[in-house]
Short mmCIF file of C-alpha atoms in Angstrom, two decimals:
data_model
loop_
_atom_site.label_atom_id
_atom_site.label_comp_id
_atom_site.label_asym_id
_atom_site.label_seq_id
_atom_site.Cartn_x
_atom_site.Cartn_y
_atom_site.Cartn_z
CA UNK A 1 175.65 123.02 159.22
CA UNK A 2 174.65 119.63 159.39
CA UNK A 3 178.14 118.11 159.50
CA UNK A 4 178.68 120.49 162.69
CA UNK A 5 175.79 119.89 164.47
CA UNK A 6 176.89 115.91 164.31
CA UNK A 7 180.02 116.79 165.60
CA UNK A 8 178.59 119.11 168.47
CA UNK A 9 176.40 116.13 169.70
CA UNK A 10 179.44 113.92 169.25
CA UNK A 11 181.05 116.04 171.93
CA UNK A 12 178.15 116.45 173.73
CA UNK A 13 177.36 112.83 174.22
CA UNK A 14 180.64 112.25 175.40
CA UNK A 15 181.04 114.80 178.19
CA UNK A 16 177.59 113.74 179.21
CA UNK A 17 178.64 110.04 179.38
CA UNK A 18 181.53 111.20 181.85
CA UNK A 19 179.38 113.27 183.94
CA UNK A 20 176.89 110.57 184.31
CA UNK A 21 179.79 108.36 185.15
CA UNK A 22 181.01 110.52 187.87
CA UNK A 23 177.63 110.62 189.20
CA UNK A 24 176.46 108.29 191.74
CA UNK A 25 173.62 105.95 190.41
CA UNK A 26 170.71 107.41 192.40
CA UNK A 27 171.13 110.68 190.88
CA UNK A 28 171.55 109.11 187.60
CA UNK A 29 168.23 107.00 187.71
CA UNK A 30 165.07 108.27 186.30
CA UNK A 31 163.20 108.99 189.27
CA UNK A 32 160.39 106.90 188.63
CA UNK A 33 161.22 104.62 191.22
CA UNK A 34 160.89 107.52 194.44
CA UNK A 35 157.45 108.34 192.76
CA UNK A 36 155.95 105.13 193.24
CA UNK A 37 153.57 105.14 195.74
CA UNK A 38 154.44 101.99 198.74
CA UNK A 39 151.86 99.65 199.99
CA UNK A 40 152.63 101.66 203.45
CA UNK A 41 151.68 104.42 202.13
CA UNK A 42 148.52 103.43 200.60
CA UNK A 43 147.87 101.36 203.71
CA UNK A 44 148.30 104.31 206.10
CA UNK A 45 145.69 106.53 204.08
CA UNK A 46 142.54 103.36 205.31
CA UNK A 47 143.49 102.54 208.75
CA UNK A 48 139.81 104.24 209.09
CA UNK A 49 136.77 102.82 207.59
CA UNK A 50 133.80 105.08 206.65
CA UNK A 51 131.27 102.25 205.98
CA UNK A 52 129.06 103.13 202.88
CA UNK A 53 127.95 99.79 202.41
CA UNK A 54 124.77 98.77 204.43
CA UNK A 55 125.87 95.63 205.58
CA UNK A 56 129.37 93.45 205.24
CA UNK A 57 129.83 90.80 202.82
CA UNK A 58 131.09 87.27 203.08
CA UNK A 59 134.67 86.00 201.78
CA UNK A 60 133.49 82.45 201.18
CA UNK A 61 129.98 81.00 200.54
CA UNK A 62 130.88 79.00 203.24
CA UNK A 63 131.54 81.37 205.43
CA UNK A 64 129.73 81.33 208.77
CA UNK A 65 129.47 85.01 209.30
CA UNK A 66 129.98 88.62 207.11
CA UNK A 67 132.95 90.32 208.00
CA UNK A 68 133.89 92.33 205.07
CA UNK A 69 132.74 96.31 205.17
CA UNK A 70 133.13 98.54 201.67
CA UNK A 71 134.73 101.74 203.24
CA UNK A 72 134.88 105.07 201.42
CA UNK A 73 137.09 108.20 200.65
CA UNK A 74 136.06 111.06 199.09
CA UNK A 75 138.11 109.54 195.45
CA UNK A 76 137.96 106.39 196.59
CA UNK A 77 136.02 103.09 197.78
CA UNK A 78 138.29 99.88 199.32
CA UNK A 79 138.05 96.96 201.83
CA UNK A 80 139.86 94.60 202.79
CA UNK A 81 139.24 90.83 202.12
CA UNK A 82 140.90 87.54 200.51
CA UNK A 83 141.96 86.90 197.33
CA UNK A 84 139.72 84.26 195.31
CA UNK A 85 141.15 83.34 191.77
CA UNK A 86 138.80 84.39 188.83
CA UNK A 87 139.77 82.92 185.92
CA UNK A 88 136.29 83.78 183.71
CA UNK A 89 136.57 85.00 180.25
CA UNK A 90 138.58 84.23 177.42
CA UNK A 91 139.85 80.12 177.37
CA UNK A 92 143.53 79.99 177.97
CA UNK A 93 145.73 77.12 178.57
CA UNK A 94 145.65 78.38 182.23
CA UNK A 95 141.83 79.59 182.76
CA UNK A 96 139.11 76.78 181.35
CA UNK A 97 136.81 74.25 182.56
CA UNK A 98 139.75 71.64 183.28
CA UNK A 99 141.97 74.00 185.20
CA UNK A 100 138.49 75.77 186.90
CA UNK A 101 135.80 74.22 187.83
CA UNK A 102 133.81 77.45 188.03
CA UNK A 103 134.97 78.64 184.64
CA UNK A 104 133.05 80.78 182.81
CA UNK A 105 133.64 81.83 179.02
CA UNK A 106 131.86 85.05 180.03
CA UNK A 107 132.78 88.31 182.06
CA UNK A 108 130.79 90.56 183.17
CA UNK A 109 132.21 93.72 181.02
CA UNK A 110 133.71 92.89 178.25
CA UNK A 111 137.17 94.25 176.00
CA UNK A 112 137.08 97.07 173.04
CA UNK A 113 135.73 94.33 170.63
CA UNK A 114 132.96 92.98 172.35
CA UNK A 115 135.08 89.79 173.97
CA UNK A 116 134.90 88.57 177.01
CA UNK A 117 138.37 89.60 179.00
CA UNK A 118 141.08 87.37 179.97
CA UNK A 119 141.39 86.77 183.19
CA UNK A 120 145.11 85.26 182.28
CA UNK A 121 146.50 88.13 180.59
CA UNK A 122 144.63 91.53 182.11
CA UNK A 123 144.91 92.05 185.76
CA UNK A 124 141.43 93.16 187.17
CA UNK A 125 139.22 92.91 190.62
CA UNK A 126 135.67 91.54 190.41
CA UNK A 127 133.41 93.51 192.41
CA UNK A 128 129.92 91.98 194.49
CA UNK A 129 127.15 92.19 191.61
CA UNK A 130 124.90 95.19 193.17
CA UNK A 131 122.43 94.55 195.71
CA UNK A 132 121.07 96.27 198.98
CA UNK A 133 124.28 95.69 200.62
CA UNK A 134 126.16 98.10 198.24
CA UNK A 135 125.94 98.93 194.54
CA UNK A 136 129.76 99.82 192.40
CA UNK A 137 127.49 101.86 190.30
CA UNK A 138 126.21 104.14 192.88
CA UNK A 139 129.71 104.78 193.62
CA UNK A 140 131.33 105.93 190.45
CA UNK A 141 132.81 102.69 189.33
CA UNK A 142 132.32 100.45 186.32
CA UNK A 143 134.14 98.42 184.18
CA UNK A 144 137.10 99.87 183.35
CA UNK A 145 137.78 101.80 186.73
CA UNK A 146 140.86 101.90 187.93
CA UNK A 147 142.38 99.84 191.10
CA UNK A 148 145.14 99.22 193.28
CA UNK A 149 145.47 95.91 195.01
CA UNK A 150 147.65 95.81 198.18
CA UNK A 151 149.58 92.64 199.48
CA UNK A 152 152.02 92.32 201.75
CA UNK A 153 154.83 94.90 200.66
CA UNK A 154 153.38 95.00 196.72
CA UNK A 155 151.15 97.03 194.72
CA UNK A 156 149.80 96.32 191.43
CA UNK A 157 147.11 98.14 189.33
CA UNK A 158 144.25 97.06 187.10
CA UNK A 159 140.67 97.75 185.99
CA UNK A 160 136.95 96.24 187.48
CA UNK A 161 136.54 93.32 184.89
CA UNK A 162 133.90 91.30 186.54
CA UNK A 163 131.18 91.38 188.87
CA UNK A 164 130.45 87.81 191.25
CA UNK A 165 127.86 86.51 193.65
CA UNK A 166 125.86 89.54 195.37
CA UNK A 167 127.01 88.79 198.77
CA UNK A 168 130.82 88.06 198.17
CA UNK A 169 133.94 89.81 197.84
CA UNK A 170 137.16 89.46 197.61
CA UNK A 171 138.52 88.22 194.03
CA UNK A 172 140.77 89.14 191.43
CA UNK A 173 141.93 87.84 188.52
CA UNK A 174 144.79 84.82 187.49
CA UNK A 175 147.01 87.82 186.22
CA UNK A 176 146.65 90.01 189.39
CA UNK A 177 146.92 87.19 191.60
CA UNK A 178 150.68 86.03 189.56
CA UNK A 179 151.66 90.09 189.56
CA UNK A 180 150.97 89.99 193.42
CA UNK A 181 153.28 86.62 193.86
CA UNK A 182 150.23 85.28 195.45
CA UNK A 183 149.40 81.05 193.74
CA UNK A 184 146.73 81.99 190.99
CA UNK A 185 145.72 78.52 190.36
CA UNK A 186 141.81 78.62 190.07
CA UNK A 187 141.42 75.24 192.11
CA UNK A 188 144.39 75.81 195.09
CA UNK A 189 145.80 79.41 194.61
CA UNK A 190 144.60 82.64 196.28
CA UNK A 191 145.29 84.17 199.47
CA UNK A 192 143.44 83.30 202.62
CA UNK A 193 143.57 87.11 203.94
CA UNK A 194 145.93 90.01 203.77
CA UNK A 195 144.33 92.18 200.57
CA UNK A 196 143.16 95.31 200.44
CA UNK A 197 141.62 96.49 197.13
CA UNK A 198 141.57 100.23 196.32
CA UNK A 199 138.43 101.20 193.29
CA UNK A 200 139.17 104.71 192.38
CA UNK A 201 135.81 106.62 191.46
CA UNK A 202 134.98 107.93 188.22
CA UNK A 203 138.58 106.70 186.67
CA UNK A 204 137.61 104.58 184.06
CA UNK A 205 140.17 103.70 181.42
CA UNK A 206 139.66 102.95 177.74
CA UNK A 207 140.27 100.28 176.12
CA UNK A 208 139.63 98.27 179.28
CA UNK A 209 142.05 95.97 178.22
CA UNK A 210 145.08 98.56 178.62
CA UNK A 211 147.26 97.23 181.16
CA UNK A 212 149.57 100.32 180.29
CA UNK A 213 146.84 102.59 180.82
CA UNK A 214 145.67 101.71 184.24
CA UNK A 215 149.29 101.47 185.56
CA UNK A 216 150.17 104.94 184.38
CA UNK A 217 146.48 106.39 185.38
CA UNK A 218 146.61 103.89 188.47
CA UNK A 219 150.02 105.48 189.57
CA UNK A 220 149.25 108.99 189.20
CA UNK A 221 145.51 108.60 191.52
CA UNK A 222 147.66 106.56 194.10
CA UNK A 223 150.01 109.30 194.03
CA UNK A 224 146.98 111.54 194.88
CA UNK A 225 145.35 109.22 197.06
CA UNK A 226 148.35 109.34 199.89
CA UNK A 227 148.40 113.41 199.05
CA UNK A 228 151.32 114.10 196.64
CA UNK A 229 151.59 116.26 193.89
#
């Protein structure tokens, strides 16, 4: 039985190599590429802001005025900002005090062992630390949740991995910044304007560290974000 069942596959293989052959290569492709969810898309779904934050929030601390709402969805929280680098966490020959002059060896939530993240290796957003203005936590987010970061025709997913100054936003880490093509040097890099970050509520992924996790989770919300099944 087993010596026939080797042979039926045999034949099997084969005719299915020809048919694939004869097929044309978008009908042969996996499909995963026409469920991706497009920047458009996700773009289209937040030309409205519902404000939930009490006031806006500076991109700079040198900026002369706040500009910077949070908005909200009913799955969702996101504004729209610049892209500072944060390269806090874990020392790396790309993120420490000689490369960042603001380095910290700390983050604010930390990996499955108790270590600080790195900000080299693990794409993630840093949210304002809570205040009056708005709190993450009163909005179903924590470290961990899932996001989507917009830029230009690109979208990449992570987790919340740090919190920063109270009255800031608008900062993501040296491997978000690189998946983005945006310069994540901590000194010179980031992006002056142009990013809109997407925190889906109550989607927190575990280990926090899982960049597989919070693409496949990140996907699938996006995919209910803009309505599809």
């Amino acid at each position: 039985m087993r010596t026939r069942m080797l042979a039926l596959t045999s034949a099997a293989c084969g005719a299915a190599l020809l048919a694939a052959a004869a097929l044309p290569a978008s009908a042969s492709a996996s499909g995963r590429e026409a469920d991706e969810v497009t920047a458009a898309a996700l773009l289209a779904e937040m030309r409205a802001c519902s404000r939930i934050s009490k006031g806006k929030y500076r991109t700079d601390s040198g900026s002369a005025r706040a500009t910077v709402p949070v908005c909200g969805t009913r799955d969702a929280v996101f504004w729209k900002a610049d892209m500072d680098i944060d390269c806090d966490g874990r020392k790396t020959r790309v993120c420490n005090r000689k490369t960042d002059p603001y380095y910290l060896p700390e983050t604010a939530f930390q990996g499955s062992r108790g270590e600080p993240l790195d900000s080299a290796a693990l794409p993630h957003v840093v949210v304002p630390g809570p205040s009056k203005v708005w709190d993450y936590r009163k909005s179903g987010l924590t470290g961990g949740s899932v996001v989507a970061v917009v830029y230009r025709d690109r979208v990449r997913y992570g987790v919340i991995g740090d919190t920063g100054p109270a009255g800031i936003i608008g900062e993501a880490s040296y491997a978000m910044a690189k998946s983005l093509g945006i310069d994540p040097d901590p000194s010179t890099g980031g992006a002056e304007s142009g990013v809109t970050y997407i925190a889906f509520k109550n989607s927190r992924v575990s280990p926090i560290e899982s960049r597989a996790r919070a693409q496949s989770r990140g996907a699938a919300l996006a995919r209910e974000f803009v309505g599809r099944p």
